[in-house]
PDB file of C-alpha atoms in Angstrom:
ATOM      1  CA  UNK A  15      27.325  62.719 114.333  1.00 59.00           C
ATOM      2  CA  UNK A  16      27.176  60.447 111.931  1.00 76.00           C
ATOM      3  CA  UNK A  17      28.424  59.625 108.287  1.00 77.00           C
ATOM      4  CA  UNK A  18      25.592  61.638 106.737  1.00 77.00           C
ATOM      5  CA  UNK A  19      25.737  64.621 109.423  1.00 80.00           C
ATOM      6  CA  UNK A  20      29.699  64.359 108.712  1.00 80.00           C
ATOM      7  CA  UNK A  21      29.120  64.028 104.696  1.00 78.00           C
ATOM      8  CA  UNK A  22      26.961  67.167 104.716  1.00 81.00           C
ATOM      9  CA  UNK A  23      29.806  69.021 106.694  1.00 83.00           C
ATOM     10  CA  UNK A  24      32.458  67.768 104.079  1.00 81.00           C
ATOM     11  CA  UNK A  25      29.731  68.868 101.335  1.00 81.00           C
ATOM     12  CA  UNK A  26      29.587  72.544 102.861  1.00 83.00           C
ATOM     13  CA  UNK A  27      33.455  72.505 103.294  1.00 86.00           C
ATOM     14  CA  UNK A  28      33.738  71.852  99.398  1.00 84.00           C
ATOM     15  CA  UNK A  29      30.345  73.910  98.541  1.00 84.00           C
ATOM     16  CA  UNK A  30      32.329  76.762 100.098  1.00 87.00           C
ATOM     17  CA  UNK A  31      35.724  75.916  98.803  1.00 87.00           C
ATOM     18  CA  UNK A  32      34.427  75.524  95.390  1.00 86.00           C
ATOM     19  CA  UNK A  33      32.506  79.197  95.618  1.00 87.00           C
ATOM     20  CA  UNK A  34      36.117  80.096  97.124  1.00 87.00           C
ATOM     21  CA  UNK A  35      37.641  78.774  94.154  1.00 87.00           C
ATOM     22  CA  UNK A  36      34.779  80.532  91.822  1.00 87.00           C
ATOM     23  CA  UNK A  37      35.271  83.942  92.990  1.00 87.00           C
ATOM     24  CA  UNK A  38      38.778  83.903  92.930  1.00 88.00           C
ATOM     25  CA  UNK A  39      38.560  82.661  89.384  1.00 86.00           C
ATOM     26  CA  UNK A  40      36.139  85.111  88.591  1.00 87.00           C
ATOM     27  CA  UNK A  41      38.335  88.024  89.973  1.00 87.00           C
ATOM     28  CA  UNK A  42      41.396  86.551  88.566  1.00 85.00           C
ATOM     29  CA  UNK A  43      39.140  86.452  85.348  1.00 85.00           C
ATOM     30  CA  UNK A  44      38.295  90.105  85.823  1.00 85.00           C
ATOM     31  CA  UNK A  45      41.416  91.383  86.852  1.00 85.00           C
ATOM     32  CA  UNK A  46      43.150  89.408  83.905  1.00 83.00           C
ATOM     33  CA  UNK A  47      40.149  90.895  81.791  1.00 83.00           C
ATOM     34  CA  UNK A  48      40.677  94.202  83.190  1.00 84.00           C
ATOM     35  CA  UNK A  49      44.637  93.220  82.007  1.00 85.00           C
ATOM     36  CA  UNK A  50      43.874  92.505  78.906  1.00 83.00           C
ATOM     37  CA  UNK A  51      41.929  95.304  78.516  1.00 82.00           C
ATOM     38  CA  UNK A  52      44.493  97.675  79.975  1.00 84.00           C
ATOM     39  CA  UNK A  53      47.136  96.077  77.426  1.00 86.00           C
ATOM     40  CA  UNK A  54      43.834  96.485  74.116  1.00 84.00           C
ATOM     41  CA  UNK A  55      43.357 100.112  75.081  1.00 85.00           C
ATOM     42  CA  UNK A  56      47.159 100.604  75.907  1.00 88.00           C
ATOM     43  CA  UNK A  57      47.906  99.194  72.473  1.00 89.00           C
ATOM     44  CA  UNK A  58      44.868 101.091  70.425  1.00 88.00           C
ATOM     45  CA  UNK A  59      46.026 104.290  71.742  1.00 88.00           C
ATOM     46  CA  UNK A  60      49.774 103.440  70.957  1.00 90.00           C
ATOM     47  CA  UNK A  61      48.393 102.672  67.460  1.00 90.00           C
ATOM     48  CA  UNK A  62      46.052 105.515  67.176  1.00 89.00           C
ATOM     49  CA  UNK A  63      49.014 107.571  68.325  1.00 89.00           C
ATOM     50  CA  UNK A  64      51.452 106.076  65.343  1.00 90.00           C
ATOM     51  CA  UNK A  65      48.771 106.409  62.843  1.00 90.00           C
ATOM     52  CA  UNK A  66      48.040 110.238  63.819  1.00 91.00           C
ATOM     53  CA  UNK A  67      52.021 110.867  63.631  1.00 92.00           C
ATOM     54  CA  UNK A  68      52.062 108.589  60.410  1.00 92.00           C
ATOM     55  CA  UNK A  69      48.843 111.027  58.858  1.00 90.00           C
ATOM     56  CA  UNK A  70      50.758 114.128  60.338  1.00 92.00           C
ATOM     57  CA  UNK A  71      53.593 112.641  58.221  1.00 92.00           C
ATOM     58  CA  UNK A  72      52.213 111.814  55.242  1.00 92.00           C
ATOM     59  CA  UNK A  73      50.290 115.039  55.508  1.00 93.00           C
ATOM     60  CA  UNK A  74      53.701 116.896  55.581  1.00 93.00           C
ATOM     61  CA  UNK A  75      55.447 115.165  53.020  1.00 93.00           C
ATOM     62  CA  UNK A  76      52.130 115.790  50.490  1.00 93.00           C
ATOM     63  CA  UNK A  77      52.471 119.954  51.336  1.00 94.00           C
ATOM     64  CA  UNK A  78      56.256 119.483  50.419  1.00 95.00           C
ATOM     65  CA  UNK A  79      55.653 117.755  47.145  1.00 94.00           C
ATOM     66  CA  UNK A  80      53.381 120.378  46.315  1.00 95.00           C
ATOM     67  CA  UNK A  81      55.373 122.944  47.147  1.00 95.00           C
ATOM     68  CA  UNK A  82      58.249 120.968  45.393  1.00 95.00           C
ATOM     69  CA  UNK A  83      55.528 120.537  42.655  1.00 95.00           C
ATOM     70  CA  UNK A  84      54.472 124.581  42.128  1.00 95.00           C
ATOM     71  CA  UNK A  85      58.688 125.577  42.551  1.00 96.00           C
ATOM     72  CA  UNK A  86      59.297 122.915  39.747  1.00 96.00           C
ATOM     73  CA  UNK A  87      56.416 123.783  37.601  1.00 96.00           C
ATOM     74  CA  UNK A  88      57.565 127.825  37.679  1.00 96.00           C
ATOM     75  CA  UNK A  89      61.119 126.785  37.081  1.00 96.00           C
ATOM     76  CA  UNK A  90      60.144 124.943  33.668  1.00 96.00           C
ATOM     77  CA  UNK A  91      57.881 127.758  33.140  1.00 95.00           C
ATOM     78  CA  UNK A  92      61.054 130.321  33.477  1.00 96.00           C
ATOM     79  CA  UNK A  93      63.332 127.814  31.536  1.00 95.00           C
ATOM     80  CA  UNK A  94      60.767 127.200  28.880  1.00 96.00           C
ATOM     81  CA  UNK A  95      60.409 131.469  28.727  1.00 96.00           C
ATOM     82  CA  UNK A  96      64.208 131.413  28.676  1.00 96.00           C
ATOM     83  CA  UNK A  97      65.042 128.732  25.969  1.00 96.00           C
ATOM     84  CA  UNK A  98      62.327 130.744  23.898  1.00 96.00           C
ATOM     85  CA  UNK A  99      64.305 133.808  24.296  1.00 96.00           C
ATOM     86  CA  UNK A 100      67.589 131.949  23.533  1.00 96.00           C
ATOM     87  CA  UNK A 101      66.284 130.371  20.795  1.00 96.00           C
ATOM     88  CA  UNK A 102      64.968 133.647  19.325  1.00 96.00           C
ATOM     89  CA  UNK A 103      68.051 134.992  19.846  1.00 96.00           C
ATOM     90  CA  UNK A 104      70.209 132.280  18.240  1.00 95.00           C
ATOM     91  CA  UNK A 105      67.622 132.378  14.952  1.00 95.00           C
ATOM     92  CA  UNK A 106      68.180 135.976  14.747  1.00 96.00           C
ATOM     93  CA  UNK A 107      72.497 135.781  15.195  1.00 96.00           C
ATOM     94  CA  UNK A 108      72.056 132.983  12.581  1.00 95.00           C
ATOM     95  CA  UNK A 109      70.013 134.828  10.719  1.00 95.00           C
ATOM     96  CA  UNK A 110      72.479 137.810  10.412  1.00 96.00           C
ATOM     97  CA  UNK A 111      75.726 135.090  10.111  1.00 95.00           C
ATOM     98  CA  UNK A 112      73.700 133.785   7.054  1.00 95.00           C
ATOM     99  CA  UNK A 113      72.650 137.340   5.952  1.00 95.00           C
ATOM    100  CA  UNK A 114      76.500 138.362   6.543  1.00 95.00           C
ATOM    101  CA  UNK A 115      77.870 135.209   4.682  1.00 94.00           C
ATOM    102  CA  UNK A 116      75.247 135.684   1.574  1.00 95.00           C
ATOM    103  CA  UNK A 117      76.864 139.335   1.197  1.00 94.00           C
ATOM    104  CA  UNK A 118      80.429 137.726   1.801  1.00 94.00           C
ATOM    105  CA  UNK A 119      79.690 135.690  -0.952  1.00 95.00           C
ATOM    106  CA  UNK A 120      78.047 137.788  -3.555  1.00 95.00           C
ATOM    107  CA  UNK A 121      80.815 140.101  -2.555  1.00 94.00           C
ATOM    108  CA  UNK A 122      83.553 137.335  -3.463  1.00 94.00           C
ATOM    109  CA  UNK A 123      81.680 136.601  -6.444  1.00 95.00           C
ATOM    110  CA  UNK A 124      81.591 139.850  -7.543  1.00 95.00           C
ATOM    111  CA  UNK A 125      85.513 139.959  -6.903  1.00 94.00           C
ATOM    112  CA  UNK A 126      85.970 136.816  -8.893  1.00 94.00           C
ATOM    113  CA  UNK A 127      84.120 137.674 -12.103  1.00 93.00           C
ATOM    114  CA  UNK A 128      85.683 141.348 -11.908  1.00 93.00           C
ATOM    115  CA  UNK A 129      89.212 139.497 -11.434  1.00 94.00           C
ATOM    116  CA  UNK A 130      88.046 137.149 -14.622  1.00 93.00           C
ATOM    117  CA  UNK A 131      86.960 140.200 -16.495  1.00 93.00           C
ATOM    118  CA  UNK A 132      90.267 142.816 -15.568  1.00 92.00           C
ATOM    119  CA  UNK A 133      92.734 139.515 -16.233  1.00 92.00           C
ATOM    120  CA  UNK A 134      91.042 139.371 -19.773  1.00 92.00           C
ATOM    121  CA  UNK A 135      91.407 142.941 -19.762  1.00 92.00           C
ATOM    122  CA  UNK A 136      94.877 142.709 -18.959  1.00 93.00           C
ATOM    123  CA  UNK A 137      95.712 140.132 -21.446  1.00 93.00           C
ATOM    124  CA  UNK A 138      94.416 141.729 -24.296  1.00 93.00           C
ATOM    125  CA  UNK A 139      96.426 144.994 -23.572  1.00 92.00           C
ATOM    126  CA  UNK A 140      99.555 142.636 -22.916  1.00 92.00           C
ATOM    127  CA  UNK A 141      98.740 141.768 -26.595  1.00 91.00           C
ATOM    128  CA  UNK A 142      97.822 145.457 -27.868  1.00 90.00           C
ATOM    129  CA  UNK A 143     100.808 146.584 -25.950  1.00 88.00           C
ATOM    130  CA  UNK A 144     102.860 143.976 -27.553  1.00 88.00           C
ATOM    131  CA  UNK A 145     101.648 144.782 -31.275  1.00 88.00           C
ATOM    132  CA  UNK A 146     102.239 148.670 -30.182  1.00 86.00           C
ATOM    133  CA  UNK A 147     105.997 147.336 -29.189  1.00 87.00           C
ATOM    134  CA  UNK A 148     106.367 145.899 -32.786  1.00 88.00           C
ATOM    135  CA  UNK A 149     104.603 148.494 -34.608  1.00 83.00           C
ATOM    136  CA  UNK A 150     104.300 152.108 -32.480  1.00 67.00           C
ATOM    137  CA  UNK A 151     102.622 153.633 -35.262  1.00 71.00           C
ATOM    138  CA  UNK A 152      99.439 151.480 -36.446  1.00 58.00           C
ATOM    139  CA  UNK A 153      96.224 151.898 -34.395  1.00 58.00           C
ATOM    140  CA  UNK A 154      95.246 149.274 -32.255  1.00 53.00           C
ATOM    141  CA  UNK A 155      92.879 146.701 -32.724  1.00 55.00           C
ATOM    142  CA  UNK A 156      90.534 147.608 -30.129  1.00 50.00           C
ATOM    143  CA  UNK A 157      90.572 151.417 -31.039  1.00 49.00           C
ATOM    144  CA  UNK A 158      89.958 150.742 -34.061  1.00 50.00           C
ATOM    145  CA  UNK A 159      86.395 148.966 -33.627  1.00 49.00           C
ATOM    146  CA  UNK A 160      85.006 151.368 -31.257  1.00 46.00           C
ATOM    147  CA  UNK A 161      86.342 153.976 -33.600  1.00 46.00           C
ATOM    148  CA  UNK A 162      88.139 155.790 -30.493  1.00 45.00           C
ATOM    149  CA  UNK A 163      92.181 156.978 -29.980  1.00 46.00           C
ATOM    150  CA  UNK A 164      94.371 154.394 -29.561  1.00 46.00           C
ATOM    151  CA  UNK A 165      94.577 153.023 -25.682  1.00 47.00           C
ATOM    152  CA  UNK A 166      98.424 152.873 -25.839  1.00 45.00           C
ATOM    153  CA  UNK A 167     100.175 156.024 -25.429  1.00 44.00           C
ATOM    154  CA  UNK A 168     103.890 155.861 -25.654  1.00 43.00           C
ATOM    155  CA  UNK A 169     106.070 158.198 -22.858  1.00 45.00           C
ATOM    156  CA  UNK A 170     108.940 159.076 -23.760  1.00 44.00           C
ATOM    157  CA  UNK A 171     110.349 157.941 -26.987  1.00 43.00           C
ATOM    158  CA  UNK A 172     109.107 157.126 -30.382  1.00 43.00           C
ATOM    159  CA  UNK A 173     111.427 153.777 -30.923  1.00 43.00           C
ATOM    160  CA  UNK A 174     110.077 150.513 -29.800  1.00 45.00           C
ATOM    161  CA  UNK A 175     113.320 149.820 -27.254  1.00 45.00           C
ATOM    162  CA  UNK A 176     113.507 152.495 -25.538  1.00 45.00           C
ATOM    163  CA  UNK A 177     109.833 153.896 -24.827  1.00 44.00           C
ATOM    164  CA  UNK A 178     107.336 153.124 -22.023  1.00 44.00           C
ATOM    165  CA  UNK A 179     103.964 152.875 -22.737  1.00 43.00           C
ATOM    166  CA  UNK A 180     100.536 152.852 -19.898  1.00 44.00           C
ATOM    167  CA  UNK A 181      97.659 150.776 -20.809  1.00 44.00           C
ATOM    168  CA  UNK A 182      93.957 151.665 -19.861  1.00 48.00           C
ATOM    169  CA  UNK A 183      91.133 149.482 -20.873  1.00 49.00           C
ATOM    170  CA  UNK A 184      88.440 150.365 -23.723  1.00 52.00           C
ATOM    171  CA  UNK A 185      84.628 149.568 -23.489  1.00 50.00           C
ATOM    172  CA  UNK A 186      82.242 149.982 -26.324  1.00 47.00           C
ATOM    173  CA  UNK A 187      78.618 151.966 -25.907  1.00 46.00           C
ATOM    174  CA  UNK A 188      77.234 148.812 -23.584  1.00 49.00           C
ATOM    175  CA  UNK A 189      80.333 149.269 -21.664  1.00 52.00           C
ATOM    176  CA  UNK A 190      81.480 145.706 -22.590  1.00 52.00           C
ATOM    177  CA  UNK A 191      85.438 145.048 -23.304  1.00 53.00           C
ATOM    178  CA  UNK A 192      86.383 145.323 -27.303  1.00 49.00           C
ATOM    179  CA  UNK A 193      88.978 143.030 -28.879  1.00 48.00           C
ATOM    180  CA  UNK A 194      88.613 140.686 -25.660  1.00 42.00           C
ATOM    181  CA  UNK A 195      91.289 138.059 -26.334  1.00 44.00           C
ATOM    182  CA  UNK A 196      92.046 138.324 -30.112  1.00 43.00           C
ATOM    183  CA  UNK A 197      95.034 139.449 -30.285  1.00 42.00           C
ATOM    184  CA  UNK A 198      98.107 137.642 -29.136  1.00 40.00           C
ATOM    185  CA  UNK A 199     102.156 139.066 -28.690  1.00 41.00           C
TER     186      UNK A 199
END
């Protein structure tokens, strides 16, 4: 054999190492392909599962809020029907408490100017009762412009000391008080 017969051998050898080599690169190739694409699909169905769990989530969570949203919504429509009703009410108490406090009023008014008008009264009968003290036989003042009795009677007694005498008030024809504050004790 010689150096070319022993060449060729040696080229074989490494022809068929180097196919050796090639296929086991290739099926290392496809099984790390085949890896790889165990580990893509492995990894797109983990992720396809998350995102289906995340939409089944979300999905969730957006019927809640709208459930949440139509509960809230009829709450503020009760509570909106309920402050109306409350606020009706309170205008119509107030209403009443103003009513109530305008007849109060008119009522205390009416007291004051009848209070004014009987302590007038009063004082001029202090002062016809006073002149009737000092002179029991002249007609009063007051009687005497309206042209009626006398509004002091004495009771019991004709002297000045020892007699008691009632006072009632006179009104003319308009029913307003005669000798109002003229005369004095």
């Amino acid at each position: 054999t010689t150096r070319v017969d022993e060449v060729h051998r040696n080229r074989g050898i490494e022809h068929q190492r180097t196919e050796e080599l090639a296929r086991q690169a290739a099926e290392r190739v496809d099984r790390l392909e085949r890896e790889s694409l165990a580990r893509l699909l492995r990894d797109v169905s983990d992720m396809n599962s998350r995102m289906d769990d995340n939409f089944k989530a979300v999905e969730t969570a957006v019927r809640q809020f709208d459930d949440d949203s139509r509960r809230a919504k009829a709450d503020i429509g009760n509570l909106r029907a309920e402050l109306n009703a409350l606020d009706n009410d309170a205008s119509h108490r107030i209403n009443k408490i103003k009513e109530d406090a305008d007849g109060k009023f008119a009522m205390l008014l009416q007291l004051m100017q009848n209070f004014e008008k009987n302590s007038a009264l009063f004082e001029q009968h202090m002062a016809e009762a006073g002149r009737a003290l000092v002179n029991p036989r002249a007609p009063s003042r007051a009687a005497s412009e309206v042209g009626g009795p006398t509004p002091y009677r004495p009771h019991g007694g004709s002297s000045s000391r020892g007699g008691a005498y009632s006072w009632s008030p006179q009104n003319d024809y308009a029913g307003n008080t005669v000798g109002r504050g003229d005369a004095e004790i």
